[in-house]
Coordinates of C-alpha atoms in Angstrom, one line a residue:
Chain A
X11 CA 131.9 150.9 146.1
X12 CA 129.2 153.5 145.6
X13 CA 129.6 155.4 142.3
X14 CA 129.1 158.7 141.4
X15 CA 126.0 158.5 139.4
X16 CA 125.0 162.6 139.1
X17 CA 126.0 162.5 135.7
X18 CA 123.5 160.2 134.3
X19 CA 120.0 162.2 136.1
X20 CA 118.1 164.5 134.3
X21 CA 117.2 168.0 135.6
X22 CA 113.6 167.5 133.8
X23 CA 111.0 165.9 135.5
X24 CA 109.6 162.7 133.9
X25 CA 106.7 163.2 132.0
X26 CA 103.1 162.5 132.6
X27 CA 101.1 160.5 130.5
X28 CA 99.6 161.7 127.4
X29 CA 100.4 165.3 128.0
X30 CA 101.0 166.7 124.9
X31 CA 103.2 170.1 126.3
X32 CA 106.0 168.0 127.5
X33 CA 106.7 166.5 124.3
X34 CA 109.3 169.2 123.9
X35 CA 110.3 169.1 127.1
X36 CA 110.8 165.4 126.5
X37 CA 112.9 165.9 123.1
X38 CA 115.4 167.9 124.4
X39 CA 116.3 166.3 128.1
X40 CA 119.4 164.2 128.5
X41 CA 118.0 160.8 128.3
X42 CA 118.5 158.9 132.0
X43 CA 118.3 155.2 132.4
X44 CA 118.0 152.8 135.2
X45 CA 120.8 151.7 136.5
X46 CA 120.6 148.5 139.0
X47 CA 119.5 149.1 142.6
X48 CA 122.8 147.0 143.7
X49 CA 125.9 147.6 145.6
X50 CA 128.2 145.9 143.3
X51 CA 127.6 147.6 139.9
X52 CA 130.1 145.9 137.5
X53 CA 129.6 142.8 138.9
X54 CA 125.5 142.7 138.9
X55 CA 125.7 142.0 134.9
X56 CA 128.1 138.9 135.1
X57 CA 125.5 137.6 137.2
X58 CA 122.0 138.4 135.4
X59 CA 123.6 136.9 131.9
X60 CA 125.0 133.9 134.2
X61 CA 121.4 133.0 135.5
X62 CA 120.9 132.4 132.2
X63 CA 123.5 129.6 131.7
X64 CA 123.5 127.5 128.5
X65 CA 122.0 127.5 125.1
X66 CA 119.3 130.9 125.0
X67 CA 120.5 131.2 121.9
X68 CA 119.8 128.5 119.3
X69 CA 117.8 127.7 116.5
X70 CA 115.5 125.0 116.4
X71 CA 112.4 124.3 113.9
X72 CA 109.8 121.8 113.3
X73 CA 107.0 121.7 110.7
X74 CA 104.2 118.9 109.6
X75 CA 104.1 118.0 105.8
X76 CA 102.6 115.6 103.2
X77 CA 104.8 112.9 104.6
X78 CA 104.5 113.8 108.4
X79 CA 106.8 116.0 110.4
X80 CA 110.3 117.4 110.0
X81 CA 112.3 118.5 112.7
X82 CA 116.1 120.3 112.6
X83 CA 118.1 122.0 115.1
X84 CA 121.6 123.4 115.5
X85 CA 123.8 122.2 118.3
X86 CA 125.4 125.5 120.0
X87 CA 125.6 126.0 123.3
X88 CA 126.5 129.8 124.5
X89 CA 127.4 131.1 127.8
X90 CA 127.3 134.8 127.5
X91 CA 130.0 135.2 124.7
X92 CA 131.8 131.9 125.4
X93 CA 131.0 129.3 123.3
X94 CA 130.5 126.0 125.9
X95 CA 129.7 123.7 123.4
X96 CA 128.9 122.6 119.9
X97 CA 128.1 119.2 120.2
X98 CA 124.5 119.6 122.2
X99 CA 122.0 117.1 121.6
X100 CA 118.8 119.7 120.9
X101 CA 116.3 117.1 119.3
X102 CA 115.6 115.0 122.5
X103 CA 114.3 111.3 121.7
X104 CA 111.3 111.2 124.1
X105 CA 110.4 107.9 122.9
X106 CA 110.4 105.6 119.3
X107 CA 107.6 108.4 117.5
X108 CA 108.0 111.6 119.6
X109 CA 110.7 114.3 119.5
X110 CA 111.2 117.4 121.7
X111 CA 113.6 120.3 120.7
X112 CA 115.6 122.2 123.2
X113 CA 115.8 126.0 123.0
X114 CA 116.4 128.2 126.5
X115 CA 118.4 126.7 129.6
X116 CA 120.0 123.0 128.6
X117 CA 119.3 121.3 131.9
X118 CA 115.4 122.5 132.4
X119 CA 115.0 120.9 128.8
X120 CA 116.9 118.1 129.0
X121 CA 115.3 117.0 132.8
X122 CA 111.9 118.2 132.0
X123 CA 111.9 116.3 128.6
X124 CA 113.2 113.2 130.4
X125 CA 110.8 113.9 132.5
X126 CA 108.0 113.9 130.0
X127 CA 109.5 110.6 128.9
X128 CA 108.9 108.7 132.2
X129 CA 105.3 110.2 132.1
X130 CA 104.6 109.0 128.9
X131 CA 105.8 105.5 129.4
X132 CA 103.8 105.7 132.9
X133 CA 100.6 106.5 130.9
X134 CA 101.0 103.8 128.0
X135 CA 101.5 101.3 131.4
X136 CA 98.6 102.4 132.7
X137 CA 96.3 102.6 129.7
X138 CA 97.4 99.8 127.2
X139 CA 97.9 102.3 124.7
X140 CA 100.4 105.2 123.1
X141 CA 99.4 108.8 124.7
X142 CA 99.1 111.0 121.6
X143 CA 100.8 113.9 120.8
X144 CA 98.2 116.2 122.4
X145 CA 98.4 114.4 125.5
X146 CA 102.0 114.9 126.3
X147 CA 102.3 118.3 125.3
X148 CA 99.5 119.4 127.7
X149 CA 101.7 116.8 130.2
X150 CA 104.6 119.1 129.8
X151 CA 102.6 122.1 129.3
X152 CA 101.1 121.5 132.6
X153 CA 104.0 120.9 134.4
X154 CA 105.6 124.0 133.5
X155 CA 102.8 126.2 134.5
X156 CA 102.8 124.9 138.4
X157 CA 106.7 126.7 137.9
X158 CA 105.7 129.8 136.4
X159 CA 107.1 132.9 137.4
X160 CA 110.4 131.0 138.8
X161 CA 112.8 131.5 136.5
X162 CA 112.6 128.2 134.2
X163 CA 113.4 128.8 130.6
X164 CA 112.4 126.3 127.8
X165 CA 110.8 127.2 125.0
X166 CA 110.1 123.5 123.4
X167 CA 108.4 122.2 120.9
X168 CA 106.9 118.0 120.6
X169 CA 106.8 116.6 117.4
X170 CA 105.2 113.0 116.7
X171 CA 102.8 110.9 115.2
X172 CA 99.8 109.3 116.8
X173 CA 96.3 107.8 115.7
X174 CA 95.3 111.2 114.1
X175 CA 98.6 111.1 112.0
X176 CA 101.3 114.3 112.7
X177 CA 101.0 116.2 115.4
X178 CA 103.4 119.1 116.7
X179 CA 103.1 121.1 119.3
X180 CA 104.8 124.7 121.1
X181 CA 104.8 124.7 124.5
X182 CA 107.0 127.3 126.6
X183 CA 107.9 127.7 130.0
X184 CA 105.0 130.4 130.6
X185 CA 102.7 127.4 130.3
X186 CA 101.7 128.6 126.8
X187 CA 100.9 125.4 124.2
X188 CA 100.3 126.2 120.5
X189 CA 99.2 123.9 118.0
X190 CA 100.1 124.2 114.7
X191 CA 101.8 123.0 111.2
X192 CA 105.2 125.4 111.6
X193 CA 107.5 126.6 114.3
X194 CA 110.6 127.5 114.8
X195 CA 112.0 128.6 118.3
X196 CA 115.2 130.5 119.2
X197 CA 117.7 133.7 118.2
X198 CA 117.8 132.3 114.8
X199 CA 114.4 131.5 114.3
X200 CA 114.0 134.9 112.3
X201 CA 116.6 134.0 109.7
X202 CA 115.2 130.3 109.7
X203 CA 111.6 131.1 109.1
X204 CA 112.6 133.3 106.5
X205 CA 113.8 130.5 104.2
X206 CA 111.1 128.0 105.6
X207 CA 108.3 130.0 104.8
X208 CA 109.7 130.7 101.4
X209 CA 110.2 127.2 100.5
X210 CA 107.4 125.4 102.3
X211 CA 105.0 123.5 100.6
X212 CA 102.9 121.0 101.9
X213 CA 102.8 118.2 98.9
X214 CA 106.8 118.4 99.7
X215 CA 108.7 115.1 99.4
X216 CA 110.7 113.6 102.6
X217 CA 113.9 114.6 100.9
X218 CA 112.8 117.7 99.4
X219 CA 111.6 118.5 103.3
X220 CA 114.4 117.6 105.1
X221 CA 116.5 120.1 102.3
X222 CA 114.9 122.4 103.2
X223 CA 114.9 122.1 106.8
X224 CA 119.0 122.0 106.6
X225 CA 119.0 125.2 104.3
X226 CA 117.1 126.5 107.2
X227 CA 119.1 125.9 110.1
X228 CA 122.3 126.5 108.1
X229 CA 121.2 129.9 107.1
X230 CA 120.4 130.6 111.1
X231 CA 123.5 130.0 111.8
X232 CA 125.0 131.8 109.6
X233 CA 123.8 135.0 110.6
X234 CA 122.9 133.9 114.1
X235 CA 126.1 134.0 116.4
X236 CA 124.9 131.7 119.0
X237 CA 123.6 129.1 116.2
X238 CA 126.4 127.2 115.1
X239 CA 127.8 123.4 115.4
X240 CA 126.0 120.4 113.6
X241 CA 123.1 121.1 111.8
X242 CA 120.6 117.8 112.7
X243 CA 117.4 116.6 110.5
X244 CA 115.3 114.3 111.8
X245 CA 111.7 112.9 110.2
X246 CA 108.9 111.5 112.0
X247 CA 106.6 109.1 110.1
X248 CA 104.0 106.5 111.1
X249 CA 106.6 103.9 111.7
X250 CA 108.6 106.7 114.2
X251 CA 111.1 108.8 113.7
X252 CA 114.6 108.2 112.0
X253 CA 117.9 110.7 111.7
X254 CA 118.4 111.7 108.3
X255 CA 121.3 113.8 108.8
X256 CA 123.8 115.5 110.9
X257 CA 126.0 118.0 109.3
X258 CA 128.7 120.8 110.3
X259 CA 127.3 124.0 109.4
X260 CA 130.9 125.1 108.0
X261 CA 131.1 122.3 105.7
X262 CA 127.4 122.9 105.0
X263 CA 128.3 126.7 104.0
X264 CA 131.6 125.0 101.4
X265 CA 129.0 123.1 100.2
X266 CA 125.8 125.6 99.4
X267 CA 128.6 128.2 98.2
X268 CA 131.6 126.4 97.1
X269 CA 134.4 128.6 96.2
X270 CA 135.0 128.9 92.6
X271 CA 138.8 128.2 91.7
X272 CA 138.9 130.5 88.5
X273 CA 138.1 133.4 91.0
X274 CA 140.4 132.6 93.4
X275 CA 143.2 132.5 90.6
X276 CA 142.0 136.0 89.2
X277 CA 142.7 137.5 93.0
X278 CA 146.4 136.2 93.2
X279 CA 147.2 137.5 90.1
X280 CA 145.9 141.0 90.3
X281 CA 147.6 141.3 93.9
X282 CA 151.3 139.8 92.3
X283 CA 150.4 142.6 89.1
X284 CA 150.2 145.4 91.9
Chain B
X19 CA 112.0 153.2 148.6
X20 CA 115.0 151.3 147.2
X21 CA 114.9 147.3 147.7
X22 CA 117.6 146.3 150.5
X23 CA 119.5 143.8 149.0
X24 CA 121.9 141.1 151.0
X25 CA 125.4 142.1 151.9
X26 CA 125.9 138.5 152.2
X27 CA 126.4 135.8 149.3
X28 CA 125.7 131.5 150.8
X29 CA 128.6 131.2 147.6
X30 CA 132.3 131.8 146.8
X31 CA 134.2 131.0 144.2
X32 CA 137.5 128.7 145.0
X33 CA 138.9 128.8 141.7
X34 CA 141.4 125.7 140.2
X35 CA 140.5 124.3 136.8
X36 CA 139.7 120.3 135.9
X37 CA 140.3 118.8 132.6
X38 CA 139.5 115.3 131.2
X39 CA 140.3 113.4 127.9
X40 CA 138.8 110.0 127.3
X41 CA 141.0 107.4 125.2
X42 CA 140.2 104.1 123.8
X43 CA 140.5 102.1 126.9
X44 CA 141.6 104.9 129.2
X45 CA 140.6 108.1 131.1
X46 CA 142.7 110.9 132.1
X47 CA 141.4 113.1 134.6
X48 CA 142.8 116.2 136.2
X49 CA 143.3 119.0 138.4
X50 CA 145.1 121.8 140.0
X51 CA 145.6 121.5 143.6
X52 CA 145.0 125.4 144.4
X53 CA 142.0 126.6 146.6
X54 CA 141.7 129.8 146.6
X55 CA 139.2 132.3 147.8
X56 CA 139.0 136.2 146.6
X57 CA 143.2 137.1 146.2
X58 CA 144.2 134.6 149.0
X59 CA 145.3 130.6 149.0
X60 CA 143.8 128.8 151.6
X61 CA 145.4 125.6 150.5
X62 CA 148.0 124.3 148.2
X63 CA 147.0 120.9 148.8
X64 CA 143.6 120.4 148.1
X65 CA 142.2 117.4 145.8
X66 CA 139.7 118.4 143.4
X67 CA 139.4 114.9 142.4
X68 CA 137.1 112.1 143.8
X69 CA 136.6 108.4 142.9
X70 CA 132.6 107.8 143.1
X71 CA 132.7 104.2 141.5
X72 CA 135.4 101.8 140.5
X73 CA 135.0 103.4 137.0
X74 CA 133.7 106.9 137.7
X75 CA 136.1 109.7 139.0
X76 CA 134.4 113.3 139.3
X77 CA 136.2 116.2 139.2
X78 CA 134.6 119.8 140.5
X79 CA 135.9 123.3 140.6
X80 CA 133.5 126.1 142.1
X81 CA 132.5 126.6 145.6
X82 CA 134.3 123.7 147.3
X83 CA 131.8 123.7 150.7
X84 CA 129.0 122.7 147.5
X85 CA 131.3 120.1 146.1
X86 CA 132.0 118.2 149.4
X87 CA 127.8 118.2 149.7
X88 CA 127.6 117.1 146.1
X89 CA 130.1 114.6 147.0
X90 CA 128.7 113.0 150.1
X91 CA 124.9 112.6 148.1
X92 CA 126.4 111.2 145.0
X93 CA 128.3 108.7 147.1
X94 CA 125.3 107.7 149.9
X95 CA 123.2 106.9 146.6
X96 CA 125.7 105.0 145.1
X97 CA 126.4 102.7 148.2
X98 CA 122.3 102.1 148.4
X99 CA 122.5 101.2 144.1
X100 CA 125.3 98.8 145.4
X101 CA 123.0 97.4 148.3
X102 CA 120.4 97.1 145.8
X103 CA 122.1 95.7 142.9
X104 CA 125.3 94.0 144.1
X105 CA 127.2 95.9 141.5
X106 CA 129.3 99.4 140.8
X107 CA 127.9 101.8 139.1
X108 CA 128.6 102.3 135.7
X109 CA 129.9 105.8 134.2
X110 CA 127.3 106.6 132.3
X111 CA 124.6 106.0 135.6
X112 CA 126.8 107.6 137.7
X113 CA 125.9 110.8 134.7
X114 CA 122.9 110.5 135.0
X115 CA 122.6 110.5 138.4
X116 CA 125.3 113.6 138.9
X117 CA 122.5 115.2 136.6
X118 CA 119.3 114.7 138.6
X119 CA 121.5 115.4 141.9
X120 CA 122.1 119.0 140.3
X121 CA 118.7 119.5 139.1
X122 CA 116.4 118.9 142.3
X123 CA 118.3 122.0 142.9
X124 CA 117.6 123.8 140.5
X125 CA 116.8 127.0 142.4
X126 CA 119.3 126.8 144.8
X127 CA 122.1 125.6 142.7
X128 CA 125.1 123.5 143.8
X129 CA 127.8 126.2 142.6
X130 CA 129.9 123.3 141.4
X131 CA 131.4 123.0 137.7
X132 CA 131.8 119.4 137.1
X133 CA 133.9 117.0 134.9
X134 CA 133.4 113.3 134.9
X135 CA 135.6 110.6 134.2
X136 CA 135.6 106.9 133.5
X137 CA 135.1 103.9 131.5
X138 CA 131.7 103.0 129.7
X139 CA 130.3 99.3 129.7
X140 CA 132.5 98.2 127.1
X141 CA 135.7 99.5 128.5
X142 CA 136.2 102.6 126.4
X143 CA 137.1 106.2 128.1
X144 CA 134.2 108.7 128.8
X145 CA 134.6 112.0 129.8
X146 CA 131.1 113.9 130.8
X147 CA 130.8 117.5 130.7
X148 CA 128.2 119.7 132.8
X149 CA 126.7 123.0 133.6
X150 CA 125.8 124.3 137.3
X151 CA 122.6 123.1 136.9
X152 CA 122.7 119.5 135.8
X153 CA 122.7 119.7 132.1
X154 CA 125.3 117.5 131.0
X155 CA 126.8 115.6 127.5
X156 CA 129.1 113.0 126.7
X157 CA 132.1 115.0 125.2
X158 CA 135.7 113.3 123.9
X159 CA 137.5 115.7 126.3
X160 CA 136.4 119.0 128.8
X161 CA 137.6 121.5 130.9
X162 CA 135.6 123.5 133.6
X163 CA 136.9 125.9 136.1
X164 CA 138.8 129.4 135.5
X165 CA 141.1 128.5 133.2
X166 CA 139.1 126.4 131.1
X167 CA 138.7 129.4 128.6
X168 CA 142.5 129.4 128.5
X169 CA 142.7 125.4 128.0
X170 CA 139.6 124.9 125.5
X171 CA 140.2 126.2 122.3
X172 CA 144.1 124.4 122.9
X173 CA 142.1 120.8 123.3
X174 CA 139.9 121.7 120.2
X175 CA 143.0 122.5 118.4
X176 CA 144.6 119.0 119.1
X177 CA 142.0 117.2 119.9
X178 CA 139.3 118.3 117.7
X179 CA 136.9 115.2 117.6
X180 CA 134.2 114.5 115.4
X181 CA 130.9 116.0 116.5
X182 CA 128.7 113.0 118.0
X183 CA 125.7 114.3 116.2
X184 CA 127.3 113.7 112.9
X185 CA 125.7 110.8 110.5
X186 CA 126.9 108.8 109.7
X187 CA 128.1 108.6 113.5
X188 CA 131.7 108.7 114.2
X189 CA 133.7 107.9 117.1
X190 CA 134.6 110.6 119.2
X191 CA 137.0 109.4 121.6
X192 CA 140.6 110.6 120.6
X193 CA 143.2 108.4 118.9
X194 CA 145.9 110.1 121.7
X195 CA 148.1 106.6 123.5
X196 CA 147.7 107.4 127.3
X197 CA 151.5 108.9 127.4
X198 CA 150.2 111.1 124.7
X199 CA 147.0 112.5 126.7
X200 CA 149.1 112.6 129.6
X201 CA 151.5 114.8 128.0
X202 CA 148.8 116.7 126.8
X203 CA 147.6 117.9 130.0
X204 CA 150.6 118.4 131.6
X205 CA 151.4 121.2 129.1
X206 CA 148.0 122.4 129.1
X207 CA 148.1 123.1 132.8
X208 CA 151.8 124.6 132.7
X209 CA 150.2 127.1 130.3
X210 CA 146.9 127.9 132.0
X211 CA 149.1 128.2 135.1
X212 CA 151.0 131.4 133.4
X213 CA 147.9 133.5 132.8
X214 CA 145.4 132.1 135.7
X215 CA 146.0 132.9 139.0
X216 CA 143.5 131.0 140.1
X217 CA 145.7 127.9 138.9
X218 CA 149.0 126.7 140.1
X219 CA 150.7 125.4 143.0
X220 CA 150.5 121.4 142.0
X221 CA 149.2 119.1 139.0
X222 CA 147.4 115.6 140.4
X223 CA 146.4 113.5 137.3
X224 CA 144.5 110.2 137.7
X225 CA 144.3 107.8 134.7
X226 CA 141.7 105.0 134.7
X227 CA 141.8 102.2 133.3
X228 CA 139.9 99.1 133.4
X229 CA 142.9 97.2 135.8
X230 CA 142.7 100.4 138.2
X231 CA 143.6 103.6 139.1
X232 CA 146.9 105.3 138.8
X233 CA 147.5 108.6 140.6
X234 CA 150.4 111.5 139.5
X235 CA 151.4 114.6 141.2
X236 CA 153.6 117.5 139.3
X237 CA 154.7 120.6 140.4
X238 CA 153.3 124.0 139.1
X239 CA 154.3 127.7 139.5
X240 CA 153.5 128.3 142.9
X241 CA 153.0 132.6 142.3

């Protein structure tokens, strides 16, 4: 059904660059935007948000302390608006002392983190020994890159411990790997590295690391629509890495901001006064 | 010069909806019989249920054509696992599997939205839920298709199961007796029937359980 688009063009010409006369010109046009070269116009954005499918938004974090490396992550899983889940698994158990985190489409994490696993156990086969953190990050890192441009989406990071002690890694589906001590990936990770960096310190104790790593992610999700769900903390050590806690992020809020029951008395009565 | 873009799509969309609940020591899994394609029923008949395994049922809505493929892969590879290890797969392999079948086509997608069904290795109901693309979790109950936005929030309502991320961990199969989850989806269906048009014509239920499979049929508004 071809539409009738007159409306939306401008009668000025677009201007050139760094031409300083048009800037009035450019002020006081209509503004016109692109629409979609595509014959069916109100179906064309169904489909772009449906090629994103699952989880883009989440909130996931991970940071290296005193006592080696925390790692948290929500459990929402969004398609467009509709919630599809809020029971996802985010903090993938590569093997017993490395973690991956999931953030971006659910089944290129989940296969290409299974993936990584395989790899990793093919490599300690093959050499007598662990592969270190570095080593399968660039695995992973590597392996994305050959599919660059082709519409994967993970944004991941791998947490462990090896023979030169915590190690975490970022590594996204452009092929980009970052070291470094603090990360956190996802919608949310704005509201979530707000309270991290705030609170970070790195003589931190494990439970004073993993409270903050939950006050993270439940902050994140409260403001973050597509965070939600059960808020997951997990520590990596030398030995591995254990689950210190799973929590629901609405039970969380009750119990960072419990509701006062003097207040809530002083509200009835006012409203039966009136 | 304005890119020419395809008047033709290799997908459509058949419509129908599958739901599963996983019990104790049971599995209900189930579908609408409708196929549809654009406003038009091609059939009022079709199953959108298929047994892989003894204790693995998968139910698709989607693009049908894409579902019989699916089908006919998932099956060939479980007949050469039988070969190989004089068994039947288990529910949770046959997960697995469904996964990596979607994956490797990962950019040309099956258009299929899967349910599975079955009983685990110690007997107990598991229902898998996945995405187009092969990423998939062991849920207490799902819903795919077009009325599973209609049927959803009802199953959280009733159902509402413990997350399995919780510690400490908690079991997230429901406490619903088969009659009960039966029951259940009967009246979910009758309702998502009444604002889906996509969903109607006849209700076929399979329960599994670990002494076999037994197969229902009801009736559903047929406009």
């Amino acid at each position: 059904m071809k539409l009738d688009t007159s409306g939306f063009e401008t009668s000025v010409p677009t201007i050139g660059f760094g031409s300083s006369s048009d800037m009035l010109d450019e002020l006081s046009s209509v503004p016109s935007f692109d629409l979609p070269h595509t014959k069916e116009f109100d179906g064309f954005q169904k489909k772009a948000v449906d090629m994103l499918k699952h989880a883009k938004g989440t909130t996931t974090l991970a940071f290296i302390f005193k006592g080696g490396v925390m790692v948290a992550a929500d459990s929402r899983a969004s398609m467009g608006g509709y919630i599809s889940s809020q029971s996802v698994k985010k903090i993938i158990e590569i093997n017993p002392y490395m973690l991956g985190t999931m953030a971006g489409g659910a089944a290129d994490c989940q296969f290409w983190h299974r993936n990584l696993g395989i790899k990793c156990r093919l490599h300690e086969l093959a050499n007598k020994r662990r592969i270190s953190v570095s080593g399968a990050s660039k695995l992973l890192a590597n392996m994305l890159y050959s599919y660059r441009g082709m519409g994967l989406s993970v944004g991941t990071m791998i947490a462990g411990w090896d023979e030169t002690g915590p190690g975490l890694y970022y590594v996204d589906n452009e092929g980009g790997r970052l070291k470094g001590d603090r990360f956190s990936v996802g919608s949310g990770s704005p509201y979530a590295y707000g309270v991290l960096d705030s609170g970070y310190k790195y003589e931190m104790s494990v439970e004073e690391a993993s409270e903050l790593a939950r006050r993270s992610i439940y902050h994140a999700t409260f403001r973050d629509g597509a965070s939600g769900g059960v808020a997951s903390v997990y520590h990596v050590g030398p030995e591995g890495w254990t689950k210190l806690s799973g929590d629901d992020v609405g039970e969380l809020h009750y119990h960072y901001y419990p509701v006062p029951p003097a207040i809530a008395e002083q509200v009835m009565e006012e409203a039966t006064a009136e | 010069m304005t890119k020419q873009h395809a008047n033709w799509s290799p997908y459509d969309n058949n419509g129908g909806t599958c739901v599963a609940i996983a019990g104790s020591d049971y599995c209900v899994i189930a579908a609408d019989t409708r196929m549809s394609t654009g406003y038009s029923i091609l059939s009022r008949d079709y199953s959108k249920i298929h047994k892989l395994a003894d204790k693995a049922v998968l139910s698709s809505s989607g693009f049908q054509a894409d579902v019989k493929a699916l089908q006919k892969v998932l099956k060939s590879r479980h007949l050469i696992y039988q070969h190989q290890h004089n068994k039947q797969m288990s529910c949770p392999a046959m997960a697995q599997l469904l996964s990596n079948t979607l994956y490797f086509k990962r950019f040309f997608p099956y258009y299929a939205f899967n349910v599975l069904g079955g009983l685990d290795e110690e007997g107990k109901g598991c229902v898998f839920t996945y995405d187009a693309v092969g990423s998939y979790e062991r849920v207490g109950y799902g819903a795919q298709g077009s009325g599973s936005t209609l049927i959803m929030p009802f199953l959280d309502n009733q159902l509402k199961s413990p997350s399995p991320l919780l510690l400490p961990k908690q079991d997230s199969n429901t406490p619903l007796s088969e009659a009960e989850a039966v029951d259940l989806v009967k009246t979910v269906f009758a309702s998502a029937t009444e604002r889906d048009i996509y969903t109607g014509d006849k209700l076929e239920i399979m329960i599994l359980k670990a002494d076999g499979i037994k197969t229902e049929l009801m009736d559903l508004r047929k406009d």
